[in-house]
Amino acid sequence: MRTPFVVGNWKLHKTIAESLALVTELKNQLASLRDVAVGVAPPFTALHAVARRVEDSPLVVAAQDCYWEEKGAFTGEVAPGMLRDAGCAWVIIGHSERRQLFGETDETVGKKVRAALGAGLGVIACVGETLAQRDDGSTFAVVERHLAGAVGGLDPALAERVVIAYEPVWAIGTGRTATPAQAQEVHAHIRAWLGRSLGAAAAAAIRIQYGGSVKPDNAAQLLREPDIDGALVGGASLAAADFVAICRAARA
Ligand code: PGA
């Protein structure tokens, strides 16, 4: 069975000192949690310090983005190998904020996913529709296009290092979460697509996180759904008590 995976996406928040304070609390409070994998995604500047702090714990560290080249004249970019060097095991790719605000496309997402996997990182590839797309009935088409760009044609043997995060854009940071039934419907569709594209074994192994206003009071219902294998948590990951409650809810 798939081990649930809960990741806190800290976005553009927290200094190094604040990051260390938060992750130390998480490390202490989650020390006894079993059967749930937990990760944090601090800003680039705090990755190395946080990775060192969690070295002796099961917590894993993710970056929020990367580039697809390993070195060269690419001012401002960070390579997958550099993320590994800083202590990251995972990287989030194709978050809707990057797609909407920073020109990320299905093509660049695909290049980043392949480069990150090639460097030995695990990848959390984000997919999800806007409200307009949901309203005009194109949710499945949009999600399939995102999936094809991110993981189409991938070697199924990499499934253990691939996570899909379904994050409906209309639910991110809005306090408006998908209902468990709405989320499960899309998650089942994603798993069926993975089965057709990468084969049954990969589809059964790949974890599909839900993201979008996951909070302590809605996490348990969402995570109870059969195809929801964890959560990508934004706002509620910035306070230890809330994030810990969500991680515990993943276990039930
Ligand atoms: P949110 O963000 O939990 O604040 O809605 C989720 C995300 O963007 O990953």
mmCIF file of C-alpha atoms and ligand atoms in Angstrom:
data_model
loop_
_atom_site.group_PDB
_atom_site.id
_atom_site.type_symbol
_atom_site.label_atom_id
_atom_site.label_comp_id
_atom_site.label_asym_id
_atom_site.label_seq_id
_atom_site.Cartn_x
_atom_site.Cartn_y
_atom_site.Cartn_z
ATOM 1 C CA MET A 1 0.000 0.000 0.000
ATOM 2 C CA ARG A 2 0.973 3.610 -0.510
ATOM 3 C CA THR A 3 2.403 5.392 2.542
ATOM 4 C CA PRO A 4 0.624 8.758 2.880
ATOM 5 C CA PHE A 5 2.914 11.716 2.192
ATOM 6 C CA VAL A 6 2.187 15.141 3.693
ATOM 7 C CA VAL A 7 4.326 18.084 2.615
ATOM 8 C CA GLY A 8 4.292 21.644 3.910
ATOM 9 C CA ASN A 9 4.843 24.183 1.139
ATOM 10 C CA TRP A 10 6.125 27.236 2.964
ATOM 11 C CA LYS A 11 6.146 29.365 -0.214
ATOM 12 C CA LEU A 12 7.754 32.806 0.269
ATOM 13 C CA HIS A 13 7.789 32.668 4.066
ATOM 14 C CA LYS A 14 10.334 32.254 6.866
ATOM 15 C CA THR A 15 13.877 33.389 7.462
ATOM 16 C CA ILE A 16 16.533 30.804 8.280
ATOM 17 C CA ALA A 17 15.980 31.313 12.014
ATOM 18 C CA GLU A 18 12.198 31.047 11.660
ATOM 19 C CA SER A 19 12.570 27.953 9.468
ATOM 20 C CA LEU A 20 14.783 26.253 12.050
ATOM 21 C CA ALA A 21 12.350 27.088 14.843
ATOM 22 C CA LEU A 22 9.411 25.613 12.933
ATOM 23 C CA VAL A 23 11.168 22.490 11.740
ATOM 24 C CA THR A 24 12.549 21.786 15.201
ATOM 25 C CA GLU A 25 9.021 21.867 16.597
ATOM 26 C CA LEU A 26 7.828 19.554 13.837
ATOM 27 C CA LYS A 27 10.691 17.179 14.457
ATOM 28 C CA ASN A 28 9.865 16.962 18.145
ATOM 29 C CA GLN A 29 6.097 16.730 17.796
ATOM 30 C CA LEU A 30 6.163 14.196 14.956
ATOM 31 C CA ALA A 31 8.850 11.949 16.443
ATOM 32 C CA SER A 32 6.311 9.297 17.415
ATOM 33 C CA LEU A 33 4.253 9.424 14.193
ATOM 34 C CA ARG A 34 4.400 6.171 12.241
ATOM 35 C CA ASP A 35 3.229 5.196 8.768
ATOM 36 C CA VAL A 36 3.100 8.741 7.393
ATOM 37 C CA ALA A 37 5.921 10.353 5.429
ATOM 38 C CA VAL A 38 6.313 14.061 6.173
ATOM 39 C CA GLY A 39 8.239 16.719 4.293
ATOM 40 C CA VAL A 40 8.793 20.460 4.422
ATOM 41 C CA ALA A 41 9.496 22.806 1.522
ATOM 42 C CA PRO A 42 11.240 25.924 2.874
ATOM 43 C CA PRO A 43 12.487 28.760 0.656
ATOM 44 C CA PHE A 44 15.835 28.153 -1.077
ATOM 45 C CA THR A 45 17.785 30.198 1.451
ATOM 46 C CA ALA A 46 16.775 27.927 4.336
ATOM 47 C CA LEU A 47 17.061 24.538 2.605
ATOM 48 C CA HIS A 48 20.533 23.633 3.785
ATOM 49 C CA ALA A 49 20.035 24.675 7.386
ATOM 50 C CA VAL A 50 16.701 22.851 7.597
ATOM 51 C CA ALA A 51 18.117 19.723 5.949
ATOM 52 C CA ARG A 52 20.916 19.595 8.514
ATOM 53 C CA ARG A 53 18.467 20.049 11.356
ATOM 54 C CA VAL A 54 16.344 17.059 10.258
ATOM 55 C CA GLU A 55 19.245 14.754 9.346
ATOM 56 C CA ASP A 56 18.583 12.520 12.358
ATOM 57 C CA SER A 57 14.812 12.397 11.843
ATOM 58 C CA PRO A 58 12.426 10.890 9.271
ATOM 59 C CA LEU A 59 11.453 14.375 8.005
ATOM 60 C CA VAL A 60 12.439 15.032 4.404
ATOM 61 C CA VAL A 61 13.168 18.330 2.700
ATOM 62 C CA ALA A 62 11.782 19.542 -0.611
ATOM 63 C CA ALA A 63 12.617 22.572 -2.726
ATOM 64 C CA GLN A 64 9.798 24.583 -4.301
ATOM 65 C CA ASP A 65 11.235 24.636 -7.839
ATOM 66 C CA CYS A 66 14.406 23.933 -9.803
ATOM 67 C CA TYR A 67 15.921 24.458 -13.240
ATOM 68 C CA TRP A 68 16.525 21.717 -15.824
ATOM 69 C CA GLU A 69 20.225 22.361 -16.482
ATOM 70 C CA GLU A 70 22.954 21.268 -14.074
ATOM 71 C CA LYS A 71 25.290 24.216 -14.689
ATOM 72 C CA GLY A 72 25.965 27.114 -17.001
ATOM 73 C CA ALA A 73 25.111 30.734 -17.671
ATOM 74 C CA PHE A 74 21.598 30.746 -16.169
ATOM 75 C CA THR A 75 21.654 33.626 -13.701
ATOM 76 C CA GLY A 76 19.278 33.138 -10.805
ATOM 77 C CA GLU A 77 18.514 29.462 -11.401
ATOM 78 C CA VAL A 78 19.163 26.498 -9.092
ATOM 79 C CA ALA A 79 20.120 23.066 -10.430
ATOM 80 C CA PRO A 80 18.668 19.744 -9.232
ATOM 81 C CA GLY A 81 22.149 18.570 -8.232
ATOM 82 C CA MET A 82 22.583 21.696 -6.111
ATOM 83 C CA LEU A 83 19.360 20.852 -4.301
ATOM 84 C CA ARG A 84 20.693 17.400 -3.509
ATOM 85 C CA ASP A 85 23.918 18.989 -2.353
ATOM 86 C CA ALA A 86 21.888 21.202 0.008
ATOM 87 C CA GLY A 87 20.184 18.127 1.489
ATOM 88 C CA CYS A 88 16.924 17.995 -0.463
ATOM 89 C CA ALA A 89 15.365 14.681 -1.392
ATOM 90 C CA TRP A 90 12.342 16.162 -3.192
ATOM 91 C CA VAL A 91 11.334 19.098 -5.349
ATOM 92 C CA ILE A 92 7.907 20.575 -6.102
ATOM 93 C CA ILE A 93 7.482 21.292 -9.798
ATOM 94 C CA GLY A 94 4.752 23.102 -11.718
ATOM 95 C CA HIS A 95 2.928 24.682 -8.796
ATOM 96 C CA SER A 96 0.031 26.788 -10.093
ATOM 97 C CA GLU A 97 1.642 29.946 -8.714
ATOM 98 C CA ARG A 98 4.660 29.262 -10.914
ATOM 99 C CA ARG A 99 2.399 28.567 -13.879
ATOM 100 C CA GLN A 100 0.314 31.715 -13.320
ATOM 101 C CA LEU A 101 2.940 34.204 -12.139
ATOM 102 C CA PHE A 102 6.260 32.983 -13.541
ATOM 103 C CA GLY A 103 5.513 31.653 -16.997
ATOM 104 C CA GLU A 104 5.842 27.937 -16.195
ATOM 105 C CA THR A 105 4.465 25.829 -19.048
ATOM 106 C CA ASP A 106 3.746 22.131 -19.531
ATOM 107 C CA GLU A 107 6.963 21.983 -21.538
ATOM 108 C CA THR A 108 9.176 23.534 -18.839
ATOM 109 C CA VAL A 109 7.477 21.400 -16.201
ATOM 110 C CA GLY A 110 8.358 18.292 -18.214
ATOM 111 C CA LYS A 111 11.988 19.334 -18.568
ATOM 112 C CA LYS A 112 12.293 20.081 -14.861
ATOM 113 C CA VAL A 113 10.668 16.778 -13.843
ATOM 114 C CA ARG A 114 13.076 14.806 -16.020
ATOM 115 C CA ALA A 115 16.125 16.732 -14.833
ATOM 116 C CA ALA A 116 15.156 16.379 -11.179
ATOM 117 C CA LEU A 117 14.530 12.635 -11.474
ATOM 118 C CA GLY A 118 17.786 12.303 -13.384
ATOM 119 C CA ALA A 119 19.623 13.953 -10.502
ATOM 120 C CA GLY A 120 18.094 11.487 -8.042
ATOM 121 C CA LEU A 121 15.453 13.756 -6.531
ATOM 122 C CA GLY A 122 11.856 12.785 -5.972
ATOM 123 C CA VAL A 123 9.349 15.012 -7.741
ATOM 124 C CA ILE A 124 6.011 16.428 -6.602
ATOM 125 C CA ALA A 125 4.369 17.452 -9.873
ATOM 126 C CA CYS A 126 1.397 19.795 -9.468
ATOM 127 C CA VAL A 127 -1.709 19.702 -11.644
ATOM 128 C CA GLY A 128 -5.091 21.378 -11.361
ATOM 129 C CA GLU A 129 -7.737 23.487 -13.005
ATOM 130 C CA THR A 130 -8.810 27.108 -12.489
ATOM 131 C CA LEU A 131 -12.348 28.004 -11.472
ATOM 132 C CA ALA A 132 -13.190 29.045 -15.046
ATOM 133 C CA GLN A 133 -11.938 25.697 -16.318
ATOM 134 C CA ARG A 134 -13.992 23.791 -13.724
ATOM 135 C CA ASP A 135 -17.065 25.842 -14.591
ATOM 136 C CA ASP A 136 -16.751 25.210 -18.320
ATOM 137 C CA GLY A 137 -16.340 21.477 -17.768
ATOM 138 C CA SER A 138 -12.691 21.137 -18.782
ATOM 139 C CA THR A 139 -11.268 19.932 -15.451
ATOM 140 C CA PHE A 140 -10.319 16.469 -16.731
ATOM 141 C CA ALA A 141 -8.889 17.818 -19.990
ATOM 142 C CA VAL A 142 -6.715 20.346 -18.126
ATOM 143 C CA VAL A 143 -5.499 17.793 -15.615
ATOM 144 C CA GLU A 144 -4.673 15.326 -18.400
ATOM 145 C CA ARG A 145 -2.724 18.012 -20.263
ATOM 146 C CA HIS A 146 -0.747 18.830 -17.090
ATOM 147 C CA LEU A 147 -0.084 15.133 -16.475
ATOM 148 C CA ALA A 148 1.075 14.532 -20.033
ATOM 149 C CA GLY A 149 3.485 17.456 -19.813
ATOM 150 C CA ALA A 150 4.842 16.457 -16.419
ATOM 151 C CA VAL A 151 5.062 12.667 -16.481
ATOM 152 C CA GLY A 152 3.999 11.476 -19.947
ATOM 153 C CA GLY A 153 6.413 8.865 -21.272
ATOM 154 C CA LEU A 154 8.301 8.536 -17.995
ATOM 155 C CA ASP A 155 10.034 5.265 -17.095
ATOM 156 C CA PRO A 156 7.477 3.477 -14.839
ATOM 157 C CA ALA A 157 10.385 2.229 -12.706
ATOM 158 C CA LEU A 158 10.664 5.794 -11.340
ATOM 159 C CA ALA A 159 7.160 5.652 -9.814
ATOM 160 C CA GLU A 160 8.421 5.532 -6.219
ATOM 161 C CA ARG A 161 10.021 8.936 -6.742
ATOM 162 C CA VAL A 162 7.001 10.502 -8.439
ATOM 163 C CA VAL A 163 4.159 12.173 -6.566
ATOM 164 C CA ILE A 164 1.280 13.995 -8.234
ATOM 165 C CA ALA A 165 -0.296 16.888 -6.320
ATOM 166 C CA TYR A 166 -3.843 17.676 -7.435
ATOM 167 C CA GLU A 167 -4.397 21.306 -6.490
ATOM 168 C CA PRO A 168 -7.514 22.960 -7.880
ATOM 169 C CA VAL A 169 -6.422 26.585 -8.320
ATOM 170 C CA TRP A 170 -9.724 27.858 -6.947
ATOM 171 C CA ALA A 171 -8.999 26.119 -3.643
ATOM 172 C CA ILE A 172 -5.460 27.415 -3.096
ATOM 173 C CA GLY A 173 -5.213 30.014 -0.364
ATOM 174 C CA THR A 174 -8.922 30.767 -0.664
ATOM 175 C CA GLY A 175 -10.256 28.834 2.307
ATOM 176 C CA ARG A 176 -12.515 27.113 -0.218
ATOM 177 C CA THR A 177 -11.540 23.459 -0.336
ATOM 178 C CA ALA A 178 -12.762 20.799 -2.733
ATOM 179 C CA THR A 179 -15.217 18.435 -1.096
ATOM 180 C CA PRO A 180 -13.821 14.956 -0.472
ATOM 181 C CA ALA A 181 -16.077 13.665 -3.284
ATOM 182 C CA GLN A 182 -14.895 16.361 -5.733
ATOM 183 C CA ALA A 183 -11.268 15.637 -4.926
ATOM 184 C CA GLN A 184 -11.667 11.846 -5.039
ATOM 185 C CA GLU A 185 -13.333 12.099 -8.464
ATOM 186 C CA VAL A 186 -10.304 13.860 -9.933
ATOM 187 C CA HIS A 187 -7.810 11.673 -8.056
ATOM 188 C CA ALA A 188 -9.463 8.543 -9.482
ATOM 189 C CA HIS A 189 -9.286 10.106 -12.930
ATOM 190 C CA ILE A 190 -5.578 10.861 -12.440
ATOM 191 C CA ARG A 191 -4.898 7.286 -11.344
ATOM 192 C CA ALA A 192 -6.743 5.919 -14.367
ATOM 193 C CA TRP A 193 -4.673 8.192 -16.624
ATOM 194 C CA LEU A 194 -1.475 6.993 -14.922
ATOM 195 C CA GLY A 195 -2.580 3.405 -15.515
ATOM 196 C CA ARG A 196 -3.106 4.002 -19.236
ATOM 197 C CA SER A 197 0.147 5.954 -19.610
ATOM 198 C CA LEU A 198 2.620 4.285 -17.254
ATOM 199 C CA GLY A 199 0.994 0.933 -16.528
ATOM 200 C CA ALA A 200 -0.942 -0.590 -13.643
ATOM 201 C CA ALA A 201 2.012 -1.096 -11.289
ATOM 202 C CA ALA A 202 3.154 2.537 -11.558
ATOM 203 C CA ALA A 203 -0.417 3.814 -11.177
ATOM 204 C CA ALA A 204 -0.811 1.774 -7.991
ATOM 205 C CA ALA A 205 2.499 3.016 -6.580
ATOM 206 C CA ILE A 206 2.345 6.741 -7.407
ATOM 207 C CA ARG A 207 1.006 8.815 -4.534
ATOM 208 C CA ILE A 208 -1.526 11.505 -5.359
ATOM 209 C CA GLN A 209 -1.642 14.368 -2.861
ATOM 210 C CA TYR A 210 -4.537 16.789 -2.554
ATOM 211 C CA GLY A 211 -3.726 20.463 -2.051
ATOM 212 C CA GLY A 212 -5.850 23.580 -1.627
ATOM 213 C CA SER A 213 -6.900 24.956 1.768
ATOM 214 C CA VAL A 214 -6.156 21.727 3.639
ATOM 215 C CA LYS A 215 -6.684 22.488 7.346
ATOM 216 C CA PRO A 216 -6.816 20.450 10.553
ATOM 217 C CA ASP A 217 -10.616 20.409 10.391
ATOM 218 C CA ASN A 218 -10.970 19.079 6.842
ATOM 219 C CA ALA A 219 -7.854 16.909 6.479
ATOM 220 C CA ALA A 220 -9.260 13.683 7.917
ATOM 221 C CA GLN A 221 -12.263 13.592 5.571
ATOM 222 C CA LEU A 222 -10.127 14.302 2.520
ATOM 223 C CA LEU A 223 -7.422 11.812 3.449
ATOM 224 C CA ARG A 224 -9.969 9.074 4.035
ATOM 225 C CA GLU A 225 -10.737 8.904 0.309
ATOM 226 C CA PRO A 226 -9.179 5.867 -1.380
ATOM 227 C CA ASP A 227 -7.143 7.764 -3.989
ATOM 228 C CA ILE A 228 -5.999 10.640 -1.765
ATOM 229 C CA ASP A 229 -2.559 9.633 -0.528
ATOM 230 C CA GLY A 230 -1.484 12.719 1.345
ATOM 231 C CA ALA A 231 -1.601 16.492 1.172
ATOM 232 C CA LEU A 232 0.376 19.456 -0.090
ATOM 233 C CA VAL A 233 -0.317 22.080 2.545
ATOM 234 C CA GLY A 234 0.327 25.809 2.148
ATOM 235 C CA GLY A 235 -1.024 28.231 4.735
ATOM 236 C CA ALA A 236 -1.647 25.621 7.427
ATOM 237 C CA SER A 237 1.953 24.383 7.202
ATOM 238 C CA LEU A 238 3.315 27.635 8.646
ATOM 239 C CA ALA A 239 2.124 26.886 12.192
ATOM 240 C CA ALA A 240 3.434 23.723 13.837
ATOM 241 C CA ALA A 241 0.202 22.808 15.637
ATOM 242 C CA ASP A 242 -1.905 22.922 12.473
ATOM 243 C CA PHE A 243 0.595 21.032 10.355
ATOM 244 C CA VAL A 244 1.109 18.366 13.003
ATOM 245 C CA ALA A 245 -2.679 17.886 13.256
ATOM 246 C CA ILE A 246 -2.869 17.381 9.466
ATOM 247 C CA CYS A 247 -0.004 14.870 9.545
ATOM 248 C CA ARG A 248 -1.750 12.918 12.293
ATOM 249 C CA ALA A 249 -5.010 12.981 10.303
ATOM 250 C CA ALA A 250 -3.201 11.260 7.444
ATOM 251 C CA ARG A 251 -2.631 8.233 9.600
ATOM 252 C CA ALA A 252 -6.253 7.357 10.396
HETATM 253 P P1 PGA B 1 -2.996 26.436 0.707
HETATM 254 O O1 PGA B 1 -1.863 26.197 -0.431
HETATM 255 O O2 PGA B 1 -2.981 25.225 1.598
HETATM 256 O O3 PGA B 1 -2.591 27.687 1.398
HETATM 257 O O4 PGA B 1 -4.303 26.546 -0.033
HETATM 258 C C1 PGA B 1 -1.651 24.934 -0.987
HETATM 259 C C2 PGA B 1 -0.555 25.006 -2.015
HETATM 260 O O5 PGA B 1 -0.492 26.010 -2.757
HETATM 261 O O6 PGA B 1 0.278 24.084 -2.136
#
